[in-house]
């Protein structure tokens, strides 16, 4: 009779081979080399024209306007989105209904139509005034002066973005467990304090990724303001190639700037995601992973060679 169960003989593990992966790599390498070859040898791309206009003053002026529009429109969208999300989640049926109608209108109509509406608002209201409802007017504004093309762009982009940000913020708030708000209620916090100090800080890790995507999308969506005659990056290159007929090189200039800016925004988004993802399972990066693994092994009595 044996003293105990017999141990199985160790076997060498044979890695699974994937020949199709190498075939896919070879095909991609050929396609990449063809792409590089045509980019370097096609004279119609006119890289000399691209270099000439990449830092041209009109292009940089349009780039500056694009950045200003992106920052201000996203600021309006973020603030409006938080307000609308809170209204949408409010137990007050009036506030919730008003927010629902806002989302229905601004998400259900094209952005270009909204930009044109704000730009031609003077056709509907030649004058805008502040005063007592159905009473005297204290201040009267000329709508054409008040709603400039820049203001129309901000209103169109910002108010439209607020509708989408409201759903993002609402989803982030909904991801926070109900026990968190119950604990805040037990501590005597008001609804506003609970939202500001408990719910929103935890919801940020869910809100940040789609907000970064919306910011990148906003950067490119600013090109739609050409319909109201505002001068931004794409409009600037359009005006240049309408004069010298170098369409493709000028479009490459615009694409290069858009790619550079979206790359910077992507890096910033990832940095913010790491910051708000600290302490959340699945978001450990850098040197924290090995350190936490060693700590877990010590606590469970295990080491790299097996059971202690």
PDB file of C-alpha atoms in Angstrom:
ATOM      1  CA  UNK A   1       0.000   0.000   0.000  1.00  0.00           C
ATOM      2  CA  UNK A   2       1.366   3.400  -0.914  1.00  0.00           C
ATOM      3  CA  UNK A   3       1.910   6.031   1.735  1.00  0.00           C
ATOM      4  CA  UNK A   4      -0.020   8.699  -0.143  1.00  0.00           C
ATOM      5  CA  UNK A   5      -1.326   9.793  -3.500  1.00  0.00           C
ATOM      6  CA  UNK A   6       1.187   9.592  -6.303  1.00  0.00           C
ATOM      7  CA  UNK A   7       2.327  12.852  -7.863  1.00  0.00           C
ATOM      8  CA  UNK A   8       1.953  13.300 -11.578  1.00  0.00           C
ATOM      9  CA  UNK A   9       5.136  13.617 -13.556  1.00  0.00           C
ATOM     10  CA  UNK A  10       5.815  17.219 -14.664  1.00  0.00           C
ATOM     11  CA  UNK A  11       5.258  17.870 -18.335  1.00  0.00           C
ATOM     12  CA  UNK A  12       6.633  20.556 -20.544  1.00  0.00           C
ATOM     13  CA  UNK A  13       3.956  22.984 -21.680  1.00  0.00           C
ATOM     14  CA  UNK A  14       3.961  23.457 -25.447  1.00  0.00           C
ATOM     15  CA  UNK A  15       2.813  26.929 -26.504  1.00  0.00           C
ATOM     16  CA  UNK A  16      -0.049  27.076 -28.973  1.00  0.00           C
ATOM     17  CA  UNK A  17       1.092  28.124 -32.403  1.00  0.00           C
ATOM     18  CA  UNK A  18      -0.874  30.670 -34.426  1.00  0.00           C
ATOM     19  CA  UNK A  19       0.348  30.584 -38.040  1.00  0.00           C
ATOM     20  CA  UNK A  20      -2.486  32.807 -39.270  1.00  0.00           C
ATOM     21  CA  UNK A  21      -1.217  35.608 -37.063  1.00  0.00           C
ATOM     22  CA  UNK A  22       2.085  35.656 -38.934  1.00  0.00           C
ATOM     23  CA  UNK A  23       0.220  35.645 -42.242  1.00  0.00           C
ATOM     24  CA  UNK A  24      -1.789  38.686 -41.060  1.00  0.00           C
ATOM     25  CA  UNK A  25       1.425  40.412 -39.960  1.00  0.00           C
ATOM     26  CA  UNK A  26       3.007  39.793 -43.356  1.00  0.00           C
ATOM     27  CA  UNK A  27      -0.050  41.187 -45.187  1.00  0.00           C
ATOM     28  CA  UNK A  28      -0.113  44.262 -42.967  1.00  0.00           C
ATOM     29  CA  UNK A  29       3.624  44.812 -43.471  1.00  0.00           C
ATOM     30  CA  UNK A  30       3.168  44.750 -47.248  1.00  0.00           C
ATOM     31  CA  UNK A  31       0.236  47.167 -47.095  1.00  0.00           C
ATOM     32  CA  UNK A  32       2.167  49.496 -44.782  1.00  0.00           C
ATOM     33  CA  UNK A  33       5.184  49.518 -47.095  1.00  0.00           C
ATOM     34  CA  UNK A  34       2.926  50.300 -50.070  1.00  0.00           C
ATOM     35  CA  UNK A  35       1.360  53.175 -48.146  1.00  0.00           C
ATOM     36  CA  UNK A  36       4.754  54.616 -47.158  1.00  0.00           C
ATOM     37  CA  UNK A  37       5.984  54.287 -50.729  1.00  0.00           C
ATOM     38  CA  UNK A  38       3.033  56.145 -52.229  1.00  0.00           C
ATOM     39  CA  UNK A  39       3.228  58.895 -49.611  1.00  0.00           C
ATOM     40  CA  UNK A  40       6.920  59.457 -50.307  1.00  0.00           C
ATOM     41  CA  UNK A  41       6.851  59.126 -54.101  1.00  0.00           C
ATOM     42  CA  UNK A  42       3.529  60.685 -55.141  1.00  0.00           C
ATOM     43  CA  UNK A  43       4.410  64.169 -56.359  1.00  0.00           C
ATOM     44  CA  UNK A  44       0.765  65.269 -56.330  1.00  0.00           C
ATOM     45  CA  UNK A  45       0.846  65.407 -52.521  1.00  0.00           C
ATOM     46  CA  UNK A  46       3.125  68.457 -52.808  1.00  0.00           C
ATOM     47  CA  UNK A  47       4.888  68.219 -49.456  1.00  0.00           C
ATOM     48  CA  UNK A  48       6.661  71.483 -50.235  1.00  0.00           C
ATOM     49  CA  UNK A  49       3.291  73.262 -50.226  1.00  0.00           C
ATOM     50  CA  UNK A  50       2.362  71.505 -46.965  1.00  0.00           C
ATOM     51  CA  UNK A  51       5.545  72.775 -45.336  1.00  0.00           C
ATOM     52  CA  UNK A  52       4.966  76.266 -46.696  1.00  0.00           C
ATOM     53  CA  UNK A  53       1.483  76.643 -45.206  1.00  0.00           C
ATOM     54  CA  UNK A  54       1.747  74.499 -42.068  1.00  0.00           C
ATOM     55  CA  UNK A  55       2.703  77.518 -39.937  1.00  0.00           C
ATOM     56  CA  UNK A  56       1.264  80.235 -42.164  1.00  0.00           C
ATOM     57  CA  UNK A  57      -0.379  83.104 -40.215  1.00  0.00           C
ATOM     58  CA  UNK A  58      -3.905  82.510 -41.636  1.00  0.00           C
ATOM     59  CA  UNK A  59      -3.719  78.830 -40.670  1.00  0.00           C
ATOM     60  CA  UNK A  60      -2.477  79.624 -37.159  1.00  0.00           C
ATOM     61  CA  UNK A  61      -5.225  82.223 -36.766  1.00  0.00           C
ATOM     62  CA  UNK A  62      -7.835  79.647 -37.717  1.00  0.00           C
ATOM     63  CA  UNK A  63      -6.203  77.149 -35.352  1.00  0.00           C
ATOM     64  CA  UNK A  64      -6.433  79.635 -32.489  1.00  0.00           C
ATOM     65  CA  UNK A  65     -10.137  80.230 -33.169  1.00  0.00           C
ATOM     66  CA  UNK A  66     -10.733  76.482 -33.264  1.00  0.00           C
ATOM     67  CA  UNK A  67      -9.112  76.034 -29.851  1.00  0.00           C
ATOM     68  CA  UNK A  68     -11.074  78.933 -28.357  1.00  0.00           C
ATOM     69  CA  UNK A  69     -14.344  77.524 -29.666  1.00  0.00           C
ATOM     70  CA  UNK A  70     -13.516  74.037 -28.390  1.00  0.00           C
ATOM     71  CA  UNK A  71     -12.630  75.178 -24.864  1.00  0.00           C
ATOM     72  CA  UNK A  72     -15.558  77.570 -24.420  1.00  0.00           C
ATOM     73  CA  UNK A  73     -18.144  75.281 -26.007  1.00  0.00           C
ATOM     74  CA  UNK A  74     -17.033  72.339 -23.850  1.00  0.00           C
ATOM     75  CA  UNK A  75     -17.167  74.555 -20.741  1.00  0.00           C
ATOM     76  CA  UNK A  76     -20.766  75.470 -21.584  1.00  0.00           C
ATOM     77  CA  UNK A  77     -21.528  71.820 -22.304  1.00  0.00           C
ATOM     78  CA  UNK A  78     -20.012  70.567 -19.042  1.00  0.00           C
ATOM     79  CA  UNK A  79     -21.799  73.078 -16.820  1.00  0.00           C
ATOM     80  CA  UNK A  80     -25.065  72.675 -18.688  1.00  0.00           C
ATOM     81  CA  UNK A  81     -24.735  68.905 -18.687  1.00  0.00           C
ATOM     82  CA  UNK A  82     -24.312  68.710 -14.908  1.00  0.00           C
ATOM     83  CA  UNK A  83     -27.301  71.013 -14.350  1.00  0.00           C
ATOM     84  CA  UNK A  84     -29.487  69.061 -16.784  1.00  0.00           C
ATOM     85  CA  UNK A  85     -28.442  65.705 -15.288  1.00  0.00           C
ATOM     86  CA  UNK A  86     -29.352  66.872 -11.794  1.00  0.00           C
ATOM     87  CA  UNK A  87     -32.684  68.193 -13.105  1.00  0.00           C
ATOM     88  CA  UNK A  88     -33.331  64.928 -14.935  1.00  0.00           C
ATOM     89  CA  UNK A  89     -32.742  62.938 -11.729  1.00  0.00           C
ATOM     90  CA  UNK A  90     -34.730  65.356  -9.576  1.00  0.00           C
ATOM     91  CA  UNK A  91     -37.850  64.011  -7.819  1.00  0.00           C
ATOM     92  CA  UNK A  92     -39.564  67.242  -8.910  1.00  0.00           C
ATOM     93  CA  UNK A  93     -41.599  66.255 -12.011  1.00  0.00           C
ATOM     94  CA  UNK A  94     -41.471  69.794 -13.445  1.00  0.00           C
ATOM     95  CA  UNK A  95     -37.671  69.984 -13.403  1.00  0.00           C
ATOM     96  CA  UNK A  96     -37.359  66.447 -14.730  1.00  0.00           C
ATOM     97  CA  UNK A  97     -39.819  67.151 -17.558  1.00  0.00           C
ATOM     98  CA  UNK A  98     -38.085  70.398 -18.553  1.00  0.00           C
ATOM     99  CA  UNK A  99     -34.735  68.574 -18.774  1.00  0.00           C
ATOM    100  CA  UNK A 100     -36.304  65.745 -20.786  1.00  0.00           C
ATOM    101  CA  UNK A 101     -37.788  68.205 -23.311  1.00  0.00           C
ATOM    102  CA  UNK A 102     -34.425  69.978 -23.624  1.00  0.00           C
ATOM    103  CA  UNK A 103     -32.652  66.692 -24.369  1.00  0.00           C
ATOM    104  CA  UNK A 104     -35.357  65.722 -26.856  1.00  0.00           C
ATOM    105  CA  UNK A 105     -35.046  68.966 -28.806  1.00  0.00           C
ATOM    106  CA  UNK A 106     -31.281  69.416 -28.853  1.00  0.00           C
ATOM    107  CA  UNK A 107     -30.415  65.774 -29.492  1.00  0.00           C
ATOM    108  CA  UNK A 108     -33.192  65.345 -32.030  1.00  0.00           C
ATOM    109  CA  UNK A 109     -32.247  68.189 -34.388  1.00  0.00           C
ATOM    110  CA  UNK A 110     -29.080  68.520 -36.532  1.00  0.00           C
ATOM    111  CA  UNK A 111     -26.286  70.648 -35.146  1.00  0.00           C
ATOM    112  CA  UNK A 112     -26.011  72.596 -38.415  1.00  0.00           C
ATOM    113  CA  UNK A 113     -29.680  73.547 -38.126  1.00  0.00           C
ATOM    114  CA  UNK A 114     -29.094  74.771 -34.569  1.00  0.00           C
ATOM    115  CA  UNK A 115     -26.083  76.848 -35.660  1.00  0.00           C
ATOM    116  CA  UNK A 116     -28.125  78.466 -38.428  1.00  0.00           C
ATOM    117  CA  UNK A 117     -31.035  79.100 -36.038  1.00  0.00           C
ATOM    118  CA  UNK A 118     -28.862  81.003 -33.576  1.00  0.00           C
ATOM    119  CA  UNK A 119     -27.147  82.903 -36.361  1.00  0.00           C
ATOM    120  CA  UNK A 120     -30.480  84.077 -37.818  1.00  0.00           C
ATOM    121  CA  UNK A 121     -32.227  84.614 -34.489  1.00  0.00           C
ATOM    122  CA  UNK A 122     -32.727  88.293 -35.396  1.00  0.00           C
ATOM    123  CA  UNK A 123     -35.216  87.220 -38.063  1.00  0.00           C
ATOM    124  CA  UNK A 124     -37.414  85.879 -35.269  1.00  0.00           C
ATOM    125  CA  UNK A 125     -36.580  88.423 -32.563  1.00  0.00           C
ATOM    126  CA  UNK A 126     -35.130  91.705 -33.934  1.00  0.00           C
ATOM    127  CA  UNK A 127     -34.674  92.894 -30.352  1.00  0.00           C
ATOM    128  CA  UNK A 128     -34.020  91.146 -27.041  1.00  0.00           C
ATOM    129  CA  UNK A 129     -34.899  92.814 -23.748  1.00  0.00           C
ATOM    130  CA  UNK A 130     -34.579  92.400 -19.997  1.00  0.00           C
ATOM    131  CA  UNK A 131     -37.362  93.504 -17.705  1.00  0.00           C
ATOM    132  CA  UNK A 132     -40.456  92.417 -15.812  1.00  0.00           C
ATOM    133  CA  UNK A 133     -42.480  89.741 -17.649  1.00  0.00           C
ATOM    134  CA  UNK A 134     -45.492  91.375 -19.323  1.00  0.00           C
ATOM    135  CA  UNK A 135     -44.254  94.652 -17.822  1.00  0.00           C
ATOM    136  CA  UNK A 136     -41.723  97.396 -18.505  1.00  0.00           C
ATOM    137  CA  UNK A 137     -38.425  96.675 -20.280  1.00  0.00           C
ATOM    138  CA  UNK A 138     -35.272  97.876 -18.573  1.00  0.00           C
ATOM    139  CA  UNK A 139     -32.633  97.014 -21.194  1.00  0.00           C
ATOM    140  CA  UNK A 140     -33.116  96.421 -24.925  1.00  0.00           C
ATOM    141  CA  UNK A 141     -30.487  94.835 -27.188  1.00  0.00           C
ATOM    142  CA  UNK A 142     -30.206  94.685 -30.947  1.00  0.00           C
ATOM    143  CA  UNK A 143     -30.149  90.967 -31.730  1.00  0.00           C
ATOM    144  CA  UNK A 144     -27.819  91.403 -34.712  1.00  0.00           C
ATOM    145  CA  UNK A 145     -25.267  93.072 -32.451  1.00  0.00           C
ATOM    146  CA  UNK A 146     -25.753  90.749 -29.483  1.00  0.00           C
ATOM    147  CA  UNK A 147     -25.701  87.472 -31.439  1.00  0.00           C
ATOM    148  CA  UNK A 148     -22.517  87.783 -33.485  1.00  0.00           C
ATOM    149  CA  UNK A 149     -21.232  84.818 -35.541  1.00  0.00           C
ATOM    150  CA  UNK A 150     -18.921  83.916 -32.647  1.00  0.00           C
ATOM    151  CA  UNK A 151     -21.817  84.017 -30.147  1.00  0.00           C
ATOM    152  CA  UNK A 152     -23.973  81.943 -32.502  1.00  0.00           C
ATOM    153  CA  UNK A 153     -21.188  79.349 -32.711  1.00  0.00           C
ATOM    154  CA  UNK A 154     -20.850  79.170 -28.932  1.00  0.00           C
ATOM    155  CA  UNK A 155     -24.602  78.873 -28.410  1.00  0.00           C
ATOM    156  CA  UNK A 156     -24.991  76.219 -31.083  1.00  0.00           C
ATOM    157  CA  UNK A 157     -22.020  74.091 -30.042  1.00  0.00           C
ATOM    158  CA  UNK A 158     -22.312  74.585 -26.275  1.00  0.00           C
ATOM    159  CA  UNK A 159     -26.059  74.048 -25.873  1.00  0.00           C
ATOM    160  CA  UNK A 160     -25.986  71.021 -28.157  1.00  0.00           C
ATOM    161  CA  UNK A 161     -23.067  69.545 -26.215  1.00  0.00           C
ATOM    162  CA  UNK A 162     -24.905  70.097 -22.921  1.00  0.00           C
ATOM    163  CA  UNK A 163     -27.613  67.687 -24.052  1.00  0.00           C
ATOM    164  CA  UNK A 164     -25.092  64.904 -24.639  1.00  0.00           C
ATOM    165  CA  UNK A 165     -23.058  65.669 -21.515  1.00  0.00           C
ATOM    166  CA  UNK A 166     -26.263  65.460 -19.456  1.00  0.00           C
ATOM    167  CA  UNK A 167     -26.664  61.802 -20.386  1.00  0.00           C
ATOM    168  CA  UNK A 168     -22.988  61.112 -19.673  1.00  0.00           C
ATOM    169  CA  UNK A 169     -23.203  62.728 -16.238  1.00  0.00           C
ATOM    170  CA  UNK A 170     -26.497  60.979 -15.511  1.00  0.00           C
ATOM    171  CA  UNK A 171     -24.909  57.624 -16.337  1.00  0.00           C
ATOM    172  CA  UNK A 172     -21.939  58.433 -14.079  1.00  0.00           C
ATOM    173  CA  UNK A 173     -24.195  59.397 -11.184  1.00  0.00           C
ATOM    174  CA  UNK A 174     -26.208  56.221 -11.687  1.00  0.00           C
ATOM    175  CA  UNK A 175     -23.043  54.121 -11.397  1.00  0.00           C
ATOM    176  CA  UNK A 176     -22.547  55.165  -7.752  1.00  0.00           C
ATOM    177  CA  UNK A 177     -24.125  52.684  -5.355  1.00  0.00           C
ATOM    178  CA  UNK A 178     -27.218  53.716  -3.437  1.00  0.00           C
ATOM    179  CA  UNK A 179     -25.455  52.838  -0.184  1.00  0.00           C
ATOM    180  CA  UNK A 180     -23.193  55.851  -0.663  1.00  0.00           C
ATOM    181  CA  UNK A 181     -26.110  58.300  -0.662  1.00  0.00           C
ATOM    182  CA  UNK A 182     -27.766  56.485   2.226  1.00  0.00           C
ATOM    183  CA  UNK A 183     -24.570  56.824   4.270  1.00  0.00           C
ATOM    184  CA  UNK A 184     -24.414  60.527   3.411  1.00  0.00           C
ATOM    185  CA  UNK A 185     -28.041  60.937   4.515  1.00  0.00           C
ATOM    186  CA  UNK A 186     -27.206  59.195   7.783  1.00  0.00           C
ATOM    187  CA  UNK A 187     -24.441  61.753   8.342  1.00  0.00           C
ATOM    188  CA  UNK A 188     -26.928  64.569   7.889  1.00  0.00           C
ATOM    189  CA  UNK A 189     -25.672  65.831   4.521  1.00  0.00           C
ATOM    190  CA  UNK A 190     -28.020  67.766   2.304  1.00  0.00           C
ATOM    191  CA  UNK A 191     -28.782  66.611  -1.240  1.00  0.00           C
ATOM    192  CA  UNK A 192     -26.382  69.209  -2.676  1.00  0.00           C
ATOM    193  CA  UNK A 193     -23.594  68.227  -0.262  1.00  0.00           C
ATOM    194  CA  UNK A 194     -24.084  64.549  -1.069  1.00  0.00           C
ATOM    195  CA  UNK A 195     -23.876  65.251  -4.771  1.00  0.00           C
ATOM    196  CA  UNK A 196     -20.802  67.479  -4.485  1.00  0.00           C
ATOM    197  CA  UNK A 197     -18.804  65.565  -1.874  1.00  0.00           C
ATOM    198  CA  UNK A 198     -19.848  61.931  -2.326  1.00  0.00           C
ATOM    199  CA  UNK A 199     -21.512  61.161  -5.647  1.00  0.00           C
ATOM    200  CA  UNK A 200     -19.660  63.286  -8.223  1.00  0.00           C
ATOM    201  CA  UNK A 201     -16.117  62.411  -7.034  1.00  0.00           C
ATOM    202  CA  UNK A 202     -16.908  58.702  -7.421  1.00  0.00           C
ATOM    203  CA  UNK A 203     -18.798  59.196 -10.677  1.00  0.00           C
ATOM    204  CA  UNK A 204     -15.866  60.991 -12.287  1.00  0.00           C
ATOM    205  CA  UNK A 205     -14.075  57.745 -13.207  1.00  0.00           C
ATOM    206  CA  UNK A 206     -17.130  56.842 -15.311  1.00  0.00           C
ATOM    207  CA  UNK A 207     -17.681  60.366 -16.654  1.00  0.00           C
ATOM    208  CA  UNK A 208     -14.086  61.152 -17.692  1.00  0.00           C
ATOM    209  CA  UNK A 209     -13.614  58.680 -20.614  1.00  0.00           C
ATOM    210  CA  UNK A 210     -16.728  59.691 -22.605  1.00  0.00           C
ATOM    211  CA  UNK A 211     -16.093  63.345 -21.751  1.00  0.00           C
ATOM    212  CA  UNK A 212     -12.634  63.059 -23.283  1.00  0.00           C
ATOM    213  CA  UNK A 213     -14.190  61.553 -26.395  1.00  0.00           C
ATOM    214  CA  UNK A 214     -16.713  64.402 -26.528  1.00  0.00           C
ATOM    215  CA  UNK A 215     -13.886  66.951 -26.269  1.00  0.00           C
ATOM    216  CA  UNK A 216     -12.024  65.342 -29.152  1.00  0.00           C
ATOM    217  CA  UNK A 217     -15.259  65.245 -31.118  1.00  0.00           C
ATOM    218  CA  UNK A 218     -15.914  68.898 -30.328  1.00  0.00           C
ATOM    219  CA  UNK A 219     -12.499  69.844 -31.698  1.00  0.00           C
ATOM    220  CA  UNK A 220     -13.460  68.378 -35.064  1.00  0.00           C
ATOM    221  CA  UNK A 221     -17.104  69.470 -34.913  1.00  0.00           C
ATOM    222  CA  UNK A 222     -16.025  73.119 -34.842  1.00  0.00           C
ATOM    223  CA  UNK A 223     -15.452  72.779 -38.589  1.00  0.00           C
ATOM    224  CA  UNK A 224     -19.254  72.971 -38.994  1.00  0.00           C
ATOM    225  CA  UNK A 225     -19.250  76.657 -38.055  1.00  0.00           C
ATOM    226  CA  UNK A 226     -18.305  77.392 -41.654  1.00  0.00           C
ATOM    227  CA  UNK A 227     -22.077  77.553 -42.284  1.00  0.00           C
ATOM    228  CA  UNK A 228     -22.273  80.800 -40.278  1.00  0.00           C
ATOM    229  CA  UNK A 229     -19.120  82.264 -41.793  1.00  0.00           C
ATOM    230  CA  UNK A 230     -16.864  82.006 -38.755  1.00  0.00           C
ATOM    231  CA  UNK A 231     -13.140  81.759 -39.441  1.00  0.00           C
ATOM    232  CA  UNK A 232     -11.623  78.569 -37.997  1.00  0.00           C
ATOM    233  CA  UNK A 233      -8.977  76.050 -39.077  1.00  0.00           C
ATOM    234  CA  UNK A 234     -10.811  74.317 -41.918  1.00  0.00           C
ATOM    235  CA  UNK A 235     -12.269  77.604 -43.144  1.00  0.00           C
ATOM    236  CA  UNK A 236      -8.789  79.117 -43.278  1.00  0.00           C
ATOM    237  CA  UNK A 237      -7.376  76.342 -45.492  1.00  0.00           C
ATOM    238  CA  UNK A 238     -10.485  76.464 -47.689  1.00  0.00           C
ATOM    239  CA  UNK A 239      -9.906  80.151 -48.352  1.00  0.00           C
ATOM    240  CA  UNK A 240      -6.267  79.488 -49.211  1.00  0.00           C
ATOM    241  CA  UNK A 241      -6.872  76.616 -51.647  1.00  0.00           C
ATOM    242  CA  UNK A 242      -9.730  78.510 -53.292  1.00  0.00           C
ATOM    243  CA  UNK A 243      -7.047  81.017 -54.331  1.00  0.00           C
ATOM    244  CA  UNK A 244      -4.092  78.754 -55.217  1.00  0.00           C
ATOM    245  CA  UNK A 245      -6.048  75.535 -56.082  1.00  0.00           C
ATOM    246  CA  UNK A 246      -3.715  73.369 -53.958  1.00  0.00           C
ATOM    247  CA  UNK A 247      -6.624  71.447 -52.424  1.00  0.00           C
ATOM    248  CA  UNK A 248      -4.941  68.230 -51.258  1.00  0.00           C
ATOM    249  CA  UNK A 249      -1.828  69.842 -49.680  1.00  0.00           C
ATOM    250  CA  UNK A 250      -3.973  72.345 -47.755  1.00  0.00           C
ATOM    251  CA  UNK A 251      -6.289  69.590 -46.537  1.00  0.00           C
ATOM    252  CA  UNK A 252      -3.199  67.698 -45.342  1.00  0.00           C
ATOM    253  CA  UNK A 253      -2.209  70.831 -43.393  1.00  0.00           C
ATOM    254  CA  UNK A 254      -5.597  70.894 -41.653  1.00  0.00           C
ATOM    255  CA  UNK A 255      -5.495  67.137 -41.007  1.00  0.00           C
ATOM    256  CA  UNK A 256      -1.995  67.389 -39.523  1.00  0.00           C
ATOM    257  CA  UNK A 257      -3.105  70.032 -37.024  1.00  0.00           C
ATOM    258  CA  UNK A 258      -6.243  68.088 -36.104  1.00  0.00           C
ATOM    259  CA  UNK A 259      -4.173  64.929 -35.553  1.00  0.00           C
ATOM    260  CA  UNK A 260      -1.650  66.797 -33.399  1.00  0.00           C
ATOM    261  CA  UNK A 261      -4.351  68.348 -31.222  1.00  0.00           C
ATOM    262  CA  UNK A 262      -6.350  65.139 -30.819  1.00  0.00           C
ATOM    263  CA  UNK A 263      -3.144  63.322 -29.817  1.00  0.00           C
ATOM    264  CA  UNK A 264      -2.483  65.878 -27.089  1.00  0.00           C
ATOM    265  CA  UNK A 265      -6.083  65.644 -25.874  1.00  0.00           C
ATOM    266  CA  UNK A 266      -5.842  61.842 -25.796  1.00  0.00           C
ATOM    267  CA  UNK A 267      -2.718  61.993 -23.620  1.00  0.00           C
ATOM    268  CA  UNK A 268      -4.434  64.422 -21.257  1.00  0.00           C
ATOM    269  CA  UNK A 269      -7.496  62.201 -21.095  1.00  0.00           C
ATOM    270  CA  UNK A 270      -5.426  59.158 -20.157  1.00  0.00           C
ATOM    271  CA  UNK A 271      -3.615  61.109 -17.452  1.00  0.00           C
ATOM    272  CA  UNK A 272      -6.901  62.240 -15.915  1.00  0.00           C
ATOM    273  CA  UNK A 273      -8.324  58.719 -16.146  1.00  0.00           C
ATOM    274  CA  UNK A 274      -5.329  57.334 -14.237  1.00  0.00           C
ATOM    275  CA  UNK A 275      -5.769  59.985 -11.558  1.00  0.00           C
ATOM    276  CA  UNK A 276      -9.446  59.260 -10.967  1.00  0.00           C
ATOM    277  CA  UNK A 277      -8.934  55.504 -11.365  1.00  0.00           C
ATOM    278  CA  UNK A 278      -6.501  55.174  -8.467  1.00  0.00           C
ATOM    279  CA  UNK A 279      -7.678  52.557  -6.014  1.00  0.00           C
ATOM    280  CA  UNK A 280     -10.168  51.073  -8.491  1.00  0.00           C
ATOM    281  CA  UNK A 281      -9.646  47.410  -9.501  1.00  0.00           C
ATOM    282  CA  UNK A 282      -8.562  47.077 -13.107  1.00  0.00           C
ATOM    283  CA  UNK A 283      -7.078  50.556 -13.312  1.00  0.00           C
ATOM    284  CA  UNK A 284      -3.678  49.897 -11.676  1.00  0.00           C
ATOM    285  CA  UNK A 285      -0.854  51.119 -13.877  1.00  0.00           C
ATOM    286  CA  UNK A 286       2.864  51.693 -13.750  1.00  0.00           C
ATOM    287  CA  UNK A 287       4.767  50.275 -10.778  1.00  0.00           C
ATOM    288  CA  UNK A 288       1.672  49.843  -8.600  1.00  0.00           C
ATOM    289  CA  UNK A 289       0.799  46.449 -10.150  1.00  0.00           C
ATOM    290  CA  UNK A 290       3.934  44.493  -9.086  1.00  0.00           C
ATOM    291  CA  UNK A 291       3.941  46.187  -5.686  1.00  0.00           C
ATOM    292  CA  UNK A 292       0.326  45.224  -4.994  1.00  0.00           C
ATOM    293  CA  UNK A 293       1.002  41.682  -6.249  1.00  0.00           C
ATOM    294  CA  UNK A 294       3.892  41.242  -3.781  1.00  0.00           C
ATOM    295  CA  UNK A 295       1.728  42.585  -0.960  1.00  0.00           C
ATOM    296  CA  UNK A 296      -1.082  40.177  -1.829  1.00  0.00           C
ATOM    297  CA  UNK A 297       1.323  37.225  -1.833  1.00  0.00           C
ATOM    298  CA  UNK A 298       2.600  38.148   1.624  1.00  0.00           C
ATOM    299  CA  UNK A 299      -0.926  38.450   3.014  1.00  0.00           C
ATOM    300  CA  UNK A 300      -2.047  35.138   1.550  1.00  0.00           C
ATOM    301  CA  UNK A 301       1.140  33.271   2.461  1.00  0.00           C
ATOM    302  CA  UNK A 302       2.131  32.573  -1.145  1.00  0.00           C
ATOM    303  CA  UNK A 303       5.320  33.174  -3.050  1.00  0.00           C
ATOM    304  CA  UNK A 304       6.357  32.855  -6.658  1.00  0.00           C
ATOM    305  CA  UNK A 305       7.247  29.181  -6.235  1.00  0.00           C
ATOM    306  CA  UNK A 306       3.888  27.936  -4.952  1.00  0.00           C
ATOM    307  CA  UNK A 307       2.237  27.460  -1.580  1.00  0.00           C
ATOM    308  CA  UNK A 308       4.173  28.396   1.532  1.00  0.00           C
TER     309      UNK A 308
END
